[in-house]
């Protein structure tokens, strides 16, 4: 076969063998002598200018395949040469086709004539793919000066011993860091799993949303299932006449309970008032004919629902059970406190119970509400009769205050007196402070709201009360004395009426000047806004109908805040001293 192409391929083989022969010992080991003899014989055959026989061609092919199989470095051989020497008849027939013929094998196909040949090589690990496949890649082989060269990564020279030690140390450190990171990840995963398990165990049961109930704690408030109102209990003490077997709202009348000795007797118990979820702060929701409401509905109105009578011992025990919880360091926690409410003139038993529940509920007082109800006639024209009854009730209120301070274990006792109820309150406090050896009592916030009491008499009471506290053994120590707050107003129609009757200014007025006696704090309400005039036609009950005043009392009673710390107050000053405007 004297074809030019075949001669060219044989020339390349001869050059490759001549180049490899000197270094064959490096690659073949114990096979070198036999392989060297075979290659030497092959070179003699190729050097012979005579025509090569078929047997010699097959011998060349066998040597090529043998060399490729044992060569450790993977020296490249042209696959088309192996194919040619393996089938000379096929080669002879193929070479007669055009250079660009699709029938030619891929390694004999040319797009630029016979001068351009595909440079694809066969590596030892790809020998099994030789038969019938064209999936050979030359991406790792380049041609330099017409010869194939394999691209391999050069081996870096071994580092010096010190550098090797450093590298080993770095590798060890990296391994340790990886191990530590893995341990940390495992610990974090374990902690997360434990937290998830704890959350699942501590996950609270499903809840439903309902209106906020400030009496949800020890005051004993309750809510019936599917009800739209809350039941608020109020503990009471009253010297009103007892009406046996009467409904709860009429159990106590307008007369006095004189008792067997004629000195007066007290009745004790607990009355329950329903407050609807739709209740608006400062209101006493009642049935209205304009709304075609002919009967009271607990889901719409405040209603006296139940009354449970107790003797004095049972009454004190029930209060003690409610307020004797663990002591709290939070001064705003009123859960163990008592709020004593003393109503004013023109108030029936039912009205007193409703007002006590509404006021403490709107105030969000979390402790225990107590009502002292004196025998007011509940009529506008019975003013003088109420004056006599409230004076008669003073010793009875003294008795109630003494029992609450000494036998209930209450943390703090706050007193809020309204209108004519301030006469009984100031009289009782005056007697208590005279007979006390110290003021280390639970009395804390004493609030005088719109007091219907002679202004001069009230000034004298405050002066004497402060003097008695200053002279007490605890004065000047860390024991906090009771704090006094006066609420007055210039547009109080009820006090204007009282002023005309007595021809003397009232303590809750400002017509004769604001009463300022330190350390008592005075707040003057300059603007009274009541959404529903039925709740306060005379502008006299603003302490429990005006939201701003209720909010200010929230800061006084629940937080013991100073006027400068409460919202909506502005300082004012006259010749007497400083007071606060709302």
mmCIF file with all atom_site columns, C-alpha atoms in Angstrom, residues 202-344:
data_model
loop_
_atom_site.group_PDB
_atom_site.id
_atom_site.type_symbol
_atom_site.label_atom_id
_atom_site.label_alt_id
_atom_site.label_comp_id
_atom_site.label_asym_id
_atom_site.label_entity_id
_atom_site.label_seq_id
_atom_site.pdbx_PDB_ins_code
_atom_site.Cartn_x
_atom_site.Cartn_y
_atom_site.Cartn_z
_atom_site.occupancy
_atom_site.B_iso_or_equiv
_atom_site.pdbx_formal_charge
_atom_site.auth_seq_id
_atom_site.auth_comp_id
_atom_site.auth_asym_id
_atom_site.auth_atom_id
_atom_site.pdbx_PDB_model_num
ATOM 1   C CA . UNK A 1 202 ? -45.938 23.906 77.160  1.00 0.00 ? 202 UNK A CA 1
ATOM 2   C CA . UNK A 1 203 ? -48.144 25.036 74.302  1.00 0.00 ? 203 UNK A CA 1
ATOM 3   C CA . UNK A 1 204 ? -51.243 26.578 75.884  1.00 0.00 ? 204 UNK A CA 1
ATOM 4   C CA . UNK A 1 205 ? -54.673 25.256 75.026  1.00 0.00 ? 205 UNK A CA 1
ATOM 5   C CA . UNK A 1 206 ? -56.677 27.065 72.366  1.00 0.00 ? 206 UNK A CA 1
ATOM 6   C CA . UNK A 1 207 ? -58.278 30.283 73.566  1.00 0.00 ? 207 UNK A CA 1
ATOM 7   C CA . UNK A 1 208 ? -61.045 32.496 72.334  1.00 0.00 ? 208 UNK A CA 1
ATOM 8   C CA . UNK A 1 209 ? -61.036 36.277 72.337  1.00 0.00 ? 209 UNK A CA 1
ATOM 9   C CA . UNK A 1 210 ? -63.467 38.079 74.590  1.00 0.00 ? 210 UNK A CA 1
ATOM 10  C CA . UNK A 1 211 ? -63.746 41.586 76.061  1.00 0.00 ? 211 UNK A CA 1
ATOM 11  C CA . UNK A 1 212 ? -61.129 42.451 78.659  1.00 0.00 ? 212 UNK A CA 1
ATOM 12  C CA . UNK A 1 213 ? -62.270 41.704 82.183  1.00 0.00 ? 213 UNK A CA 1
ATOM 13  C CA . UNK A 1 214 ? -60.404 43.740 84.830  1.00 0.00 ? 214 UNK A CA 1
ATOM 14  C CA . UNK A 1 215 ? -61.889 41.535 87.573  1.00 0.00 ? 215 UNK A CA 1
ATOM 15  C CA . UNK A 1 216 ? -60.536 38.303 86.133  1.00 0.00 ? 216 UNK A CA 1
ATOM 16  C CA . UNK A 1 217 ? -58.459 37.660 89.282  1.00 0.00 ? 217 UNK A CA 1
ATOM 17  C CA . UNK A 1 218 ? -59.350 37.432 92.945  1.00 0.00 ? 218 UNK A CA 1
ATOM 18  C CA . UNK A 1 219 ? -62.340 39.758 92.968  1.00 0.00 ? 219 UNK A CA 1
ATOM 19  C CA . UNK A 1 220 ? -64.317 36.675 91.911  1.00 0.00 ? 220 UNK A CA 1
ATOM 20  C CA . UNK A 1 221 ? -65.796 37.954 88.663  1.00 0.00 ? 221 UNK A CA 1
ATOM 21  C CA . UNK A 1 222 ? -67.230 35.285 86.406  1.00 0.00 ? 222 UNK A CA 1
ATOM 22  C CA . UNK A 1 223 ? -68.703 34.849 82.955  1.00 0.00 ? 223 UNK A CA 1
ATOM 23  C CA . UNK A 1 224 ? -71.413 32.377 82.074  1.00 0.00 ? 224 UNK A CA 1
ATOM 24  C CA . UNK A 1 225 ? -70.937 30.343 78.912  1.00 0.00 ? 225 UNK A CA 1
ATOM 25  C CA . UNK A 1 226 ? -72.177 32.133 75.782  1.00 0.00 ? 226 UNK A CA 1
ATOM 26  C CA . UNK A 1 227 ? -72.992 35.209 77.890  1.00 0.00 ? 227 UNK A CA 1
ATOM 27  C CA . UNK A 1 228 ? -72.263 38.710 76.664  1.00 0.00 ? 228 UNK A CA 1
ATOM 28  C CA . UNK A 1 229 ? -71.715 40.217 80.072  1.00 0.00 ? 229 UNK A CA 1
ATOM 29  C CA . UNK A 1 230 ? -69.439 39.844 83.069  1.00 0.00 ? 230 UNK A CA 1
ATOM 30  C CA . UNK A 1 231 ? -70.615 39.364 86.665  1.00 0.00 ? 231 UNK A CA 1
ATOM 31  C CA . UNK A 1 232 ? -68.778 41.701 89.052  1.00 0.00 ? 232 UNK A CA 1
ATOM 32  C CA . UNK A 1 233 ? -68.998 41.009 92.813  1.00 0.00 ? 233 UNK A CA 1
ATOM 33  C CA . UNK A 1 234 ? -68.908 43.916 95.265  1.00 0.00 ? 234 UNK A CA 1
ATOM 34  C CA . UNK A 1 235 ? -68.460 43.366 99.013  1.00 0.00 ? 235 UNK A CA 1
ATOM 35  C CA . UNK A 1 236 ? -70.639 45.725 101.030 1.00 0.00 ? 236 UNK A CA 1
ATOM 36  C CA . UNK A 1 237 ? -71.286 47.027 104.520 1.00 0.00 ? 237 UNK A CA 1
ATOM 37  C CA . UNK A 1 238 ? -74.398 49.143 105.117 1.00 0.00 ? 238 UNK A CA 1
ATOM 38  C CA . UNK A 1 239 ? -76.369 50.655 107.976 1.00 0.00 ? 239 UNK A CA 1
ATOM 39  C CA . UNK A 1 240 ? -79.522 50.939 105.853 1.00 0.00 ? 240 UNK A CA 1
ATOM 40  C CA . UNK A 1 241 ? -82.709 49.292 107.050 1.00 0.00 ? 241 UNK A CA 1
ATOM 41  C CA . UNK A 1 242 ? -82.919 45.631 106.053 1.00 0.00 ? 242 UNK A CA 1
ATOM 42  C CA . UNK A 1 243 ? -85.924 44.552 103.959 1.00 0.00 ? 243 UNK A CA 1
ATOM 43  C CA . UNK A 1 244 ? -86.237 40.813 104.470 1.00 0.00 ? 244 UNK A CA 1
ATOM 44  C CA . UNK A 1 245 ? -87.103 38.612 101.456 1.00 0.00 ? 245 UNK A CA 1
ATOM 45  C CA . UNK A 1 246 ? -86.948 41.601 99.077  1.00 0.00 ? 246 UNK A CA 1
ATOM 46  C CA . UNK A 1 247 ? -85.184 41.275 95.695  1.00 0.00 ? 247 UNK A CA 1
ATOM 47  C CA . UNK A 1 248 ? -81.452 41.947 95.646  1.00 0.00 ? 248 UNK A CA 1
ATOM 48  C CA . UNK A 1 249 ? -81.917 45.438 94.206  1.00 0.00 ? 249 UNK A CA 1
ATOM 49  C CA . UNK A 1 250 ? -84.374 46.327 97.012  1.00 0.00 ? 250 UNK A CA 1
ATOM 50  C CA . UNK A 1 251 ? -82.916 44.364 99.926  1.00 0.00 ? 251 UNK A CA 1
ATOM 51  C CA . UNK A 1 252 ? -81.931 47.552 101.751 1.00 0.00 ? 252 UNK A CA 1
ATOM 52  C CA . UNK A 1 253 ? -84.167 50.587 101.987 1.00 0.00 ? 253 UNK A CA 1
ATOM 53  C CA . UNK A 1 254 ? -83.817 54.315 102.608 1.00 0.00 ? 254 UNK A CA 1
ATOM 54  C CA . UNK A 1 255 ? -84.260 54.244 106.384 1.00 0.00 ? 255 UNK A CA 1
ATOM 55  C CA . UNK A 1 256 ? -81.736 53.569 109.132 1.00 0.00 ? 256 UNK A CA 1
ATOM 56  C CA . UNK A 1 257 ? -80.949 50.200 110.686 1.00 0.00 ? 257 UNK A CA 1
ATOM 57  C CA . UNK A 1 258 ? -81.030 51.324 114.308 1.00 0.00 ? 258 UNK A CA 1
ATOM 58  C CA . UNK A 1 259 ? -80.448 47.892 115.778 1.00 0.00 ? 259 UNK A CA 1
ATOM 59  C CA . UNK A 1 260 ? -81.717 46.522 119.071 1.00 0.00 ? 260 UNK A CA 1
ATOM 60  C CA . UNK A 1 261 ? -79.922 49.162 121.151 1.00 0.00 ? 261 UNK A CA 1
ATOM 61  C CA . UNK A 1 262 ? -80.866 52.057 118.898 1.00 0.00 ? 262 UNK A CA 1
ATOM 62  C CA . UNK A 1 263 ? -77.210 52.857 118.156 1.00 0.00 ? 263 UNK A CA 1
ATOM 63  C CA . UNK A 1 264 ? -77.294 51.413 114.677 1.00 0.00 ? 264 UNK A CA 1
ATOM 64  C CA . UNK A 1 265 ? -76.399 48.067 113.165 1.00 0.00 ? 265 UNK A CA 1
ATOM 65  C CA . UNK A 1 266 ? -74.421 47.031 110.119 1.00 0.00 ? 266 UNK A CA 1
ATOM 66  C CA . UNK A 1 267 ? -75.326 44.434 107.505 1.00 0.00 ? 267 UNK A CA 1
ATOM 67  C CA . UNK A 1 268 ? -72.622 42.673 105.474 1.00 0.00 ? 268 UNK A CA 1
ATOM 68  C CA . UNK A 1 269 ? -72.545 40.638 102.317 1.00 0.00 ? 269 UNK A CA 1
ATOM 69  C CA . UNK A 1 270 ? -71.678 40.413 98.640  1.00 0.00 ? 270 UNK A CA 1
ATOM 70  C CA . UNK A 1 271 ? -73.764 41.807 95.779  1.00 0.00 ? 271 UNK A CA 1
ATOM 71  C CA . UNK A 1 272 ? -73.233 40.768 92.144  1.00 0.00 ? 272 UNK A CA 1
ATOM 72  C CA . UNK A 1 273 ? -73.700 43.262 89.300  1.00 0.00 ? 273 UNK A CA 1
ATOM 73  C CA . UNK A 1 274 ? -73.758 42.331 85.612  1.00 0.00 ? 274 UNK A CA 1
ATOM 74  C CA . UNK A 1 275 ? -71.872 44.625 83.223  1.00 0.00 ? 275 UNK A CA 1
ATOM 75  C CA . UNK A 1 276 ? -72.488 44.079 79.473  1.00 0.00 ? 276 UNK A CA 1
ATOM 76  C CA . UNK A 1 277 ? -69.660 43.589 77.008  1.00 0.00 ? 277 UNK A CA 1
ATOM 77  C CA . UNK A 1 278 ? -70.986 46.647 75.160  1.00 0.00 ? 278 UNK A CA 1
ATOM 78  C CA . UNK A 1 279 ? -70.495 48.829 78.245  1.00 0.00 ? 279 UNK A CA 1
ATOM 79  C CA . UNK A 1 280 ? -68.981 52.256 77.625  1.00 0.00 ? 280 UNK A CA 1
ATOM 80  C CA . UNK A 1 281 ? -66.669 53.698 80.233  1.00 0.00 ? 281 UNK A CA 1
ATOM 81  C CA . UNK A 1 282 ? -68.425 56.206 82.469  1.00 0.00 ? 282 UNK A CA 1
ATOM 82  C CA . UNK A 1 283 ? -71.962 54.986 81.707  1.00 0.00 ? 283 UNK A CA 1
ATOM 83  C CA . UNK A 1 284 ? -74.680 53.242 83.682  1.00 0.00 ? 284 UNK A CA 1
ATOM 84  C CA . UNK A 1 285 ? -76.540 51.453 80.906  1.00 0.00 ? 285 UNK A CA 1
ATOM 85  C CA . UNK A 1 286 ? -80.255 51.214 81.777  1.00 0.00 ? 286 UNK A CA 1
ATOM 86  C CA . UNK A 1 287 ? -83.385 50.231 79.826  1.00 0.00 ? 287 UNK A CA 1
ATOM 87  C CA . UNK A 1 288 ? -84.655 53.060 77.627  1.00 0.00 ? 288 UNK A CA 1
ATOM 88  C CA . UNK A 1 289 ? -88.215 53.558 76.412  1.00 0.00 ? 289 UNK A CA 1
ATOM 89  C CA . UNK A 1 290 ? -86.864 55.385 73.388  1.00 0.00 ? 290 UNK A CA 1
ATOM 90  C CA . UNK A 1 291 ? -85.204 52.090 72.414  1.00 0.00 ? 291 UNK A CA 1
ATOM 91  C CA . UNK A 1 292 ? -88.375 50.147 73.276  1.00 0.00 ? 292 UNK A CA 1
ATOM 92  C CA . UNK A 1 293 ? -86.538 48.435 76.129  1.00 0.00 ? 293 UNK A CA 1
ATOM 93  C CA . UNK A 1 294 ? -89.164 47.506 78.718  1.00 0.00 ? 294 UNK A CA 1
ATOM 94  C CA . UNK A 1 295 ? -87.086 45.011 80.708  1.00 0.00 ? 295 UNK A CA 1
ATOM 95  C CA . UNK A 1 296 ? -83.494 44.999 81.878  1.00 0.00 ? 296 UNK A CA 1
ATOM 96  C CA . UNK A 1 297 ? -81.190 42.696 79.925  1.00 0.00 ? 297 UNK A CA 1
ATOM 97  C CA . UNK A 1 298 ? -77.821 41.722 81.465  1.00 0.00 ? 298 UNK A CA 1
ATOM 98  C CA . UNK A 1 299 ? -76.288 41.634 77.974  1.00 0.00 ? 299 UNK A CA 1
ATOM 99  C CA . UNK A 1 300 ? -77.255 45.299 77.518  1.00 0.00 ? 300 UNK A CA 1
ATOM 100 C CA . UNK A 1 301 ? -77.678 46.860 80.963  1.00 0.00 ? 301 UNK A CA 1
ATOM 101 C CA . UNK A 1 302 ? -76.099 47.001 84.409  1.00 0.00 ? 302 UNK A CA 1
ATOM 102 C CA . UNK A 1 303 ? -78.259 44.912 86.727  1.00 0.00 ? 303 UNK A CA 1
ATOM 103 C CA . UNK A 1 304 ? -78.103 43.944 90.409  1.00 0.00 ? 304 UNK A CA 1
ATOM 104 C CA . UNK A 1 305 ? -78.468 40.191 89.989  1.00 0.00 ? 305 UNK A CA 1
ATOM 105 C CA . UNK A 1 306 ? -77.623 38.437 93.231  1.00 0.00 ? 306 UNK A CA 1
ATOM 106 C CA . UNK A 1 307 ? -77.046 39.243 96.870  1.00 0.00 ? 307 UNK A CA 1
ATOM 107 C CA . UNK A 1 308 ? -75.497 37.012 99.518  1.00 0.00 ? 308 UNK A CA 1
ATOM 108 C CA . UNK A 1 309 ? -75.737 38.122 103.140 1.00 0.00 ? 309 UNK A CA 1
ATOM 109 C CA . UNK A 1 310 ? -72.916 37.316 105.579 1.00 0.00 ? 310 UNK A CA 1
ATOM 110 C CA . UNK A 1 311 ? -72.251 38.036 109.201 1.00 0.00 ? 311 UNK A CA 1
ATOM 111 C CA . UNK A 1 312 ? -69.252 40.188 110.060 1.00 0.00 ? 312 UNK A CA 1
ATOM 112 C CA . UNK A 1 313 ? -66.922 37.257 110.732 1.00 0.00 ? 313 UNK A CA 1
ATOM 113 C CA . UNK A 1 314 ? -67.791 35.517 107.458 1.00 0.00 ? 314 UNK A CA 1
ATOM 114 C CA . UNK A 1 315 ? -67.506 38.806 105.584 1.00 0.00 ? 315 UNK A CA 1
ATOM 115 C CA . UNK A 1 316 ? -64.016 39.556 106.885 1.00 0.00 ? 316 UNK A CA 1
ATOM 116 C CA . UNK A 1 317 ? -62.917 35.959 106.240 1.00 0.00 ? 317 UNK A CA 1
ATOM 117 C CA . UNK A 1 318 ? -64.087 36.082 102.627 1.00 0.00 ? 318 UNK A CA 1
ATOM 118 C CA . UNK A 1 319 ? -62.223 39.362 102.060 1.00 0.00 ? 319 UNK A CA 1
ATOM 119 C CA . UNK A 1 320 ? -59.107 37.969 103.733 1.00 0.00 ? 320 UNK A CA 1
ATOM 120 C CA . UNK A 1 321 ? -59.230 34.920 101.445 1.00 0.00 ? 321 UNK A CA 1
ATOM 121 C CA . UNK A 1 322 ? -59.335 37.160 98.361  1.00 0.00 ? 322 UNK A CA 1
ATOM 122 C CA . UNK A 1 323 ? -56.536 39.603 99.230  1.00 0.00 ? 323 UNK A CA 1
ATOM 123 C CA . UNK A 1 324 ? -54.115 37.360 101.137 1.00 0.00 ? 324 UNK A CA 1
ATOM 124 C CA . UNK A 1 325 ? -52.061 36.332 98.111  1.00 0.00 ? 325 UNK A CA 1
ATOM 125 C CA . UNK A 1 326 ? -48.247 36.427 97.908  1.00 0.00 ? 326 UNK A CA 1
ATOM 126 C CA . UNK A 1 327 ? -46.774 39.889 98.297  1.00 0.00 ? 327 UNK A CA 1
ATOM 127 C CA . UNK A 1 328 ? -45.678 41.661 95.129  1.00 0.00 ? 328 UNK A CA 1
ATOM 128 C CA . UNK A 1 329 ? -42.828 44.146 94.721  1.00 0.00 ? 329 UNK A CA 1
ATOM 129 C CA . UNK A 1 330 ? -44.696 45.866 91.903  1.00 0.00 ? 330 UNK A CA 1
ATOM 130 C CA . UNK A 1 331 ? -46.309 49.060 93.266  1.00 0.00 ? 331 UNK A CA 1
ATOM 131 C CA . UNK A 1 332 ? -48.812 48.980 90.385  1.00 0.00 ? 332 UNK A CA 1
ATOM 132 C CA . UNK A 1 333 ? -50.094 45.548 91.418  1.00 0.00 ? 333 UNK A CA 1
ATOM 133 C CA . UNK A 1 334 ? -53.449 46.168 93.133  1.00 0.00 ? 334 UNK A CA 1
ATOM 134 C CA . UNK A 1 335 ? -54.529 42.535 93.301  1.00 0.00 ? 335 UNK A CA 1
ATOM 135 C CA . UNK A 1 336 ? -54.149 42.526 97.112  1.00 0.00 ? 336 UNK A CA 1
ATOM 136 C CA . UNK A 1 337 ? -55.638 46.002 97.599  1.00 0.00 ? 337 UNK A CA 1
ATOM 137 C CA . UNK A 1 338 ? -59.078 47.135 98.743  1.00 0.00 ? 338 UNK A CA 1
ATOM 138 C CA . UNK A 1 339 ? -60.960 50.057 97.213  1.00 0.00 ? 339 UNK A CA 1
ATOM 139 C CA . UNK A 1 340 ? -63.595 51.427 99.616  1.00 0.00 ? 340 UNK A CA 1
ATOM 140 C CA . UNK A 1 341 ? -66.255 53.526 97.891  1.00 0.00 ? 341 UNK A CA 1
ATOM 141 C CA . UNK A 1 342 ? -68.543 55.876 99.868  1.00 0.00 ? 342 UNK A CA 1
ATOM 142 C CA . UNK A 1 343 ? -71.402 57.232 97.750  1.00 0.00 ? 343 UNK A CA 1
ATOM 143 C CA . UNK A 1 344 ? -73.031 60.648 97.921  1.00 0.00 ? 344 UNK A CA 1
#
